[in-house]
mmCIF file of C-alpha atoms in Angstrom:
data_model
loop_
_atom_site.group_PDB
_atom_site.id
_atom_site.type_symbol
_atom_site.label_atom_id
_atom_site.label_comp_id
_atom_site.label_asym_id
_atom_site.label_seq_id
_atom_site.Cartn_x
_atom_site.Cartn_y
_atom_site.Cartn_z
ATOM 1 C CA ILE R 1 14.325 0.282 -0.990
ATOM 2 C CA GLU R 2 17.152 2.206 0.705
ATOM 3 C CA SER R 3 19.317 -0.920 0.786
ATOM 4 C CA GLY R 4 18.589 -1.761 -2.862
ATOM 5 C CA LYS R 5 16.916 -5.043 -1.955
ATOM 6 C CA ALA R 6 13.365 -4.126 -3.021
ATOM 7 C CA GLU R 7 12.208 -6.484 -5.740
ATOM 8 C CA LEU R 8 10.012 -5.475 -8.626
ATOM 9 C CA ILE R 9 7.049 -7.698 -9.343
ATOM 10 C CA GLU R 10 6.165 -7.363 -13.007
ATOM 11 C CA GLU R 11 2.660 -8.427 -13.917
ATOM 12 C CA PRO R 12 0.074 -7.348 -16.483
ATOM 13 C CA PHE R 13 -1.992 -4.328 -15.404
ATOM 14 C CA ASN R 14 -4.360 -1.725 -16.809
ATOM 15 C CA ILE R 15 -3.282 1.913 -16.469
ATOM 16 C CA GLY R 16 -6.946 2.964 -16.182
ATOM 17 C CA SER R 17 -7.284 1.176 -12.851
ATOM 18 C CA THR R 18 -4.034 2.710 -11.630
ATOM 19 C CA ILE R 19 -5.130 6.254 -12.517
ATOM 20 C CA ASN R 20 -8.539 5.683 -10.909
ATOM 21 C CA ASP R 21 -6.857 4.696 -7.624
ATOM 22 C CA VAL R 22 -4.500 7.692 -7.793
ATOM 23 C CA MET R 23 -7.340 10.153 -8.420
ATOM 24 C CA ASN R 24 -9.390 8.733 -5.542
ATOM 25 C CA MET R 25 -6.384 9.191 -3.247
ATOM 26 C CA ALA R 26 -5.831 12.734 -4.542
ATOM 27 C CA TYR R 27 -9.423 13.763 -3.856
ATOM 28 C CA THR R 28 -9.215 12.291 -0.358
ATOM 29 C CA ARG R 29 -5.962 14.195 0.256
ATOM 30 C CA LYS R 30 -7.442 17.417 -1.144
ATOM 31 C CA GLY R 31 -10.140 17.542 1.524
ATOM 32 C CA ASP R 32 -11.773 20.953 1.546
ATOM 33 C CA LYS R 33 -8.945 22.769 -0.260
ATOM 34 C CA ASN R 34 -10.293 24.940 -3.049
ATOM 35 C CA ILE R 35 -8.097 23.468 -5.793
ATOM 36 C CA GLU R 36 -8.887 21.606 -8.967
ATOM 37 C CA ILE R 37 -7.401 18.188 -9.664
ATOM 38 C CA ILE R 38 -7.167 17.343 -13.360
ATOM 39 C CA ALA R 39 -6.165 14.096 -15.054
ATOM 40 C CA ARG R 40 -5.206 14.086 -18.726
ATOM 41 C CA VAL R 41 -4.587 10.536 -19.822
ATOM 42 C CA ASP R 42 -3.937 9.491 -23.419
ATOM 43 C CA PRO R 43 -6.777 7.044 -24.190
ATOM 44 C CA ASN R 44 -4.536 5.171 -26.646
ATOM 45 C CA ILE R 45 -2.199 3.852 -23.956
ATOM 46 C CA PRO R 46 -2.225 0.074 -24.421
ATOM 47 C CA ARG R 47 -4.743 -1.794 -22.263
ATOM 48 C CA GLY R 48 -2.252 -4.434 -21.159
ATOM 49 C CA LEU R 49 1.007 -3.170 -19.702
ATOM 50 C CA ILE R 50 3.571 -5.307 -17.911
ATOM 51 C CA GLY R 51 5.311 -3.773 -14.926
ATOM 52 C CA ASP R 52 5.157 -3.352 -11.163
ATOM 53 C CA GLU R 53 1.807 -1.600 -10.858
ATOM 54 C CA VAL R 54 2.083 -1.291 -7.066
ATOM 55 C CA ARG R 55 5.380 0.621 -7.339
ATOM 56 C CA ILE R 56 4.185 2.726 -10.285
ATOM 57 C CA LYS R 57 1.062 3.663 -8.335
ATOM 58 C CA GLN R 58 3.199 4.433 -5.260
ATOM 59 C CA ILE R 59 5.324 6.877 -7.277
ATOM 60 C CA ILE R 60 2.361 8.641 -8.882
ATOM 61 C CA ILE R 61 0.477 8.873 -5.576
ATOM 62 C CA ASN R 62 3.559 10.348 -3.908
ATOM 63 C CA LEU R 63 3.946 13.015 -6.601
ATOM 64 C CA VAL R 64 0.232 13.865 -6.713
ATOM 65 C CA THR R 65 -0.243 13.998 -2.939
ATOM 66 C CA ASN R 66 2.882 16.170 -2.587
ATOM 67 C CA ALA R 67 1.459 18.521 -5.220
ATOM 68 C CA VAL R 68 -1.871 18.680 -3.371
ATOM 69 C CA LYS R 69 -0.067 19.185 -0.050
ATOM 70 C CA PHE R 70 1.878 22.205 -1.315
ATOM 71 C CA THR R 71 -0.883 23.797 -3.433
ATOM 72 C CA ASN R 72 -3.398 26.092 -1.781
ATOM 73 C CA LYS R 73 -4.962 27.642 -4.886
ATOM 74 C CA GLY R 74 -5.166 26.775 -8.533
ATOM 75 C CA CYS R 75 -4.747 23.191 -9.658
ATOM 76 C CA VAL R 76 -2.812 19.964 -9.737
ATOM 77 C CA ARG R 77 -2.609 18.288 -13.143
ATOM 78 C CA LEU R 78 -1.680 14.664 -13.750
ATOM 79 C CA LYS R 79 -0.753 13.964 -17.361
ATOM 80 C CA VAL R 80 -0.074 10.415 -18.571
ATOM 81 C CA SER R 81 1.066 9.683 -22.122
ATOM 82 C CA PHE R 82 3.295 7.192 -23.917
ATOM 83 C CA SER R 83 5.684 6.653 -26.790
ATOM 84 C CA ARG R 84 6.201 3.399 -28.668
ATOM 85 C CA HIS R 85 9.545 1.583 -28.817
ATOM 86 C CA SER R 86 10.788 -1.830 -29.935
ATOM 87 C CA TYR R 87 10.518 -3.233 -26.374
ATOM 88 C CA GLY R 88 7.010 -1.832 -25.762
ATOM 89 C CA ILE R 89 6.308 1.687 -24.545
ATOM 90 C CA ASN R 90 7.734 4.447 -22.434
ATOM 91 C CA LEU R 91 5.116 5.575 -19.938
ATOM 92 C CA ASN R 92 5.431 9.350 -19.508
ATOM 93 C CA VAL R 93 3.957 10.805 -16.316
ATOM 94 C CA SER R 94 3.874 14.473 -15.367
ATOM 95 C CA VAL R 95 2.486 16.078 -12.204
ATOM 96 C CA LYS R 96 2.265 19.854 -12.425
ATOM 97 C CA ASP R 97 0.929 22.184 -9.743
ATOM 98 C CA THR R 98 0.372 25.865 -9.058
ATOM 99 C CA GLY R 99 1.722 25.507 -5.538
ATOM 100 C CA ILE R 100 4.504 27.182 -3.588
ATOM 101 C CA GLY R 101 7.324 26.022 -5.864
ATOM 102 C CA ILE R 102 10.885 25.189 -4.938
ATOM 103 C CA SER R 103 13.811 27.583 -4.850
ATOM 104 C CA GLU R 104 16.794 26.944 -7.116
ATOM 105 C CA GLU R 105 19.130 26.114 -4.203
ATOM 106 C CA ASN R 106 16.679 23.541 -2.811
ATOM 107 C CA LEU R 107 16.120 21.674 -6.083
ATOM 108 C CA GLU R 108 19.343 19.640 -5.763
ATOM 109 C CA ARG R 109 18.449 18.484 -2.207
ATOM 110 C CA LEU R 110 14.969 17.418 -3.249
ATOM 111 C CA PHE R 111 15.647 13.721 -3.910
ATOM 112 C CA THR R 112 17.837 13.206 -0.804
ATOM 113 C CA SER R 113 16.506 10.979 1.977
ATOM 114 C CA PHE R 114 15.113 12.662 5.082
ATOM 115 C CA GLN R 115 15.348 16.111 3.518
ATOM 116 C CA GLN R 116 12.421 18.471 3.420
ATOM 117 C CA VAL R 117 13.249 21.714 1.710
ATOM 118 C CA ASP R 118 12.383 25.111 3.175
ATOM 119 C CA THR R 119 11.461 23.574 6.533
ATOM 120 C CA LYS R 120 10.863 26.950 8.194
ATOM 121 C CA LYS R 121 8.293 27.910 5.573
ATOM 122 C CA ASN R 122 6.726 24.427 5.497
ATOM 123 C CA ARG R 123 6.714 23.738 9.231
ATOM 124 C CA SER R 124 2.964 23.010 9.249
ATOM 125 C CA VAL R 125 3.259 20.407 6.462
ATOM 126 C CA GLU R 126 3.776 16.839 7.630
ATOM 127 C CA GLY R 127 6.155 14.422 5.979
ATOM 128 C CA THR R 128 9.349 12.465 6.492
ATOM 129 C CA GLY R 129 11.218 13.652 3.420
ATOM 130 C CA LEU R 130 11.471 10.068 2.140
ATOM 131 C CA GLY R 131 8.840 10.080 -0.608
ATOM 132 C CA LEU R 132 10.859 11.672 -3.401
ATOM 133 C CA ALA R 133 14.045 9.754 -2.576
ATOM 134 C CA ILE R 134 12.133 6.474 -2.680
ATOM 135 C CA SER R 135 10.349 7.497 -5.885
ATOM 136 C CA LYS R 136 13.666 8.287 -7.559
ATOM 137 C CA ARG R 137 15.132 4.915 -6.555
ATOM 138 C CA LEU R 138 12.056 3.041 -7.775
ATOM 139 C CA VAL R 139 12.013 4.850 -11.121
ATOM 140 C CA SER R 140 15.739 4.116 -11.570
ATOM 141 C CA LYS R 141 15.241 0.461 -10.626
ATOM 142 C CA MET R 142 12.575 0.241 -13.359
ATOM 143 C CA GLY R 143 15.049 1.612 -15.910
ATOM 144 C CA GLY R 144 13.590 5.105 -16.070
ATOM 145 C CA PHE R 145 14.388 8.624 -14.929
ATOM 146 C CA ILE R 146 12.698 11.404 -12.967
ATOM 147 C CA ASN R 147 13.243 15.142 -12.999
ATOM 148 C CA VAL R 148 11.736 18.352 -11.678
ATOM 149 C CA SER R 149 11.391 21.939 -12.794
ATOM 150 C CA SER R 150 10.039 24.652 -10.554
ATOM 151 C CA THR R 151 9.476 28.364 -10.172
ATOM 152 C CA TYR R 152 9.585 29.494 -6.571
ATOM 153 C CA GLY R 153 6.170 30.856 -5.608
ATOM 154 C CA ALA R 154 4.510 29.669 -8.838
ATOM 155 C CA GLY R 155 4.557 25.859 -8.853
ATOM 156 C CA SER R 156 6.469 22.751 -9.823
ATOM 157 C CA GLU R 157 6.407 19.973 -12.380
ATOM 158 C CA PHE R 158 7.702 16.478 -11.710
ATOM 159 C CA LYS R 159 8.129 14.145 -14.671
ATOM 160 C CA PHE R 160 9.155 10.540 -14.887
ATOM 161 C CA VAL R 161 9.517 8.054 -17.717
ATOM 162 C CA ILE R 162 9.634 4.268 -17.351
ATOM 163 C CA PRO R 163 9.866 1.563 -20.012
ATOM 164 C CA LEU R 164 7.103 -1.059 -19.979
ATOM 165 C CA ARG R 165 6.338 -4.133 -22.037
ATOM 166 C CA VAL R 166 2.917 -4.530 -23.622
ATOM 167 C CA SER R 167 0.658 -7.585 -23.316
ATOM 168 C CA ASP R 168 -2.434 -6.135 -25.043
ATOM 169 C CA ASP R 169 -2.010 -3.332 -27.583
ATOM 170 C CA GLU R 170 -5.696 -2.323 -27.677
ATOM 171 C CA PRO R 171 -6.295 1.200 -26.265
ATOM 172 C CA PHE R 172 -7.321 1.119 -22.612
ATOM 173 C CA ILE R 173 -10.267 3.410 -23.406
ATOM 174 C CA SER R 174 -12.420 3.128 -26.466
ATOM 175 C CA VAL R 175 -15.714 4.833 -27.170
ATOM 176 C CA LYS R 176 -18.003 3.258 -29.703
ATOM 177 C CA ASP R 177 -18.979 5.774 -32.400
ATOM 178 C CA ALA R 178 -16.942 8.518 -30.684
ATOM 179 C CA ASP R 179 -17.236 10.763 -33.745
ATOM 180 C CA LYS R 180 -21.044 10.728 -33.415
ATOM 181 C CA ILE R 181 -21.194 11.840 -29.799
ATOM 182 C CA LYS R 182 -19.731 14.858 -28.095
ATOM 183 C CA ILE R 183 -17.123 13.484 -25.785
#
């Protein structure tokens, strides 16, 4: 990935399976921390998307596990939505936490390889500082963008958008007679 030689393997996938894997990883990472992990996923996202699911999952897992790692109280929220375009959709992913946040001066170093910000404060937190740099490169390679906003001491929100083609336009979740049941 660092050398730019990582290839994307675009195949049909279902976002529901991807989110399920991410949430299982997040709950494993959470351990006994007293935080809530919430997923808000638009049920109308097309069932059949075409993209590199492995890389997309890698990016989301990195963002969610970072959020869990740096959040000791409150919650981590994964929000997945989409917008339609002539080529297919833009997949919009947001990971917001109520964690320690990132200071203004550290925000610009955040996506640099081998950089962990505020290392004195975060000495007990493991990591190589590669996750966000790799995520940024992967998102860019897929034709998308990633950004972050943060309030030091109050939490952060990472967002990325990637374009995807659609192979099956049916919603990935459908509930028969949804208006008749409380769901």
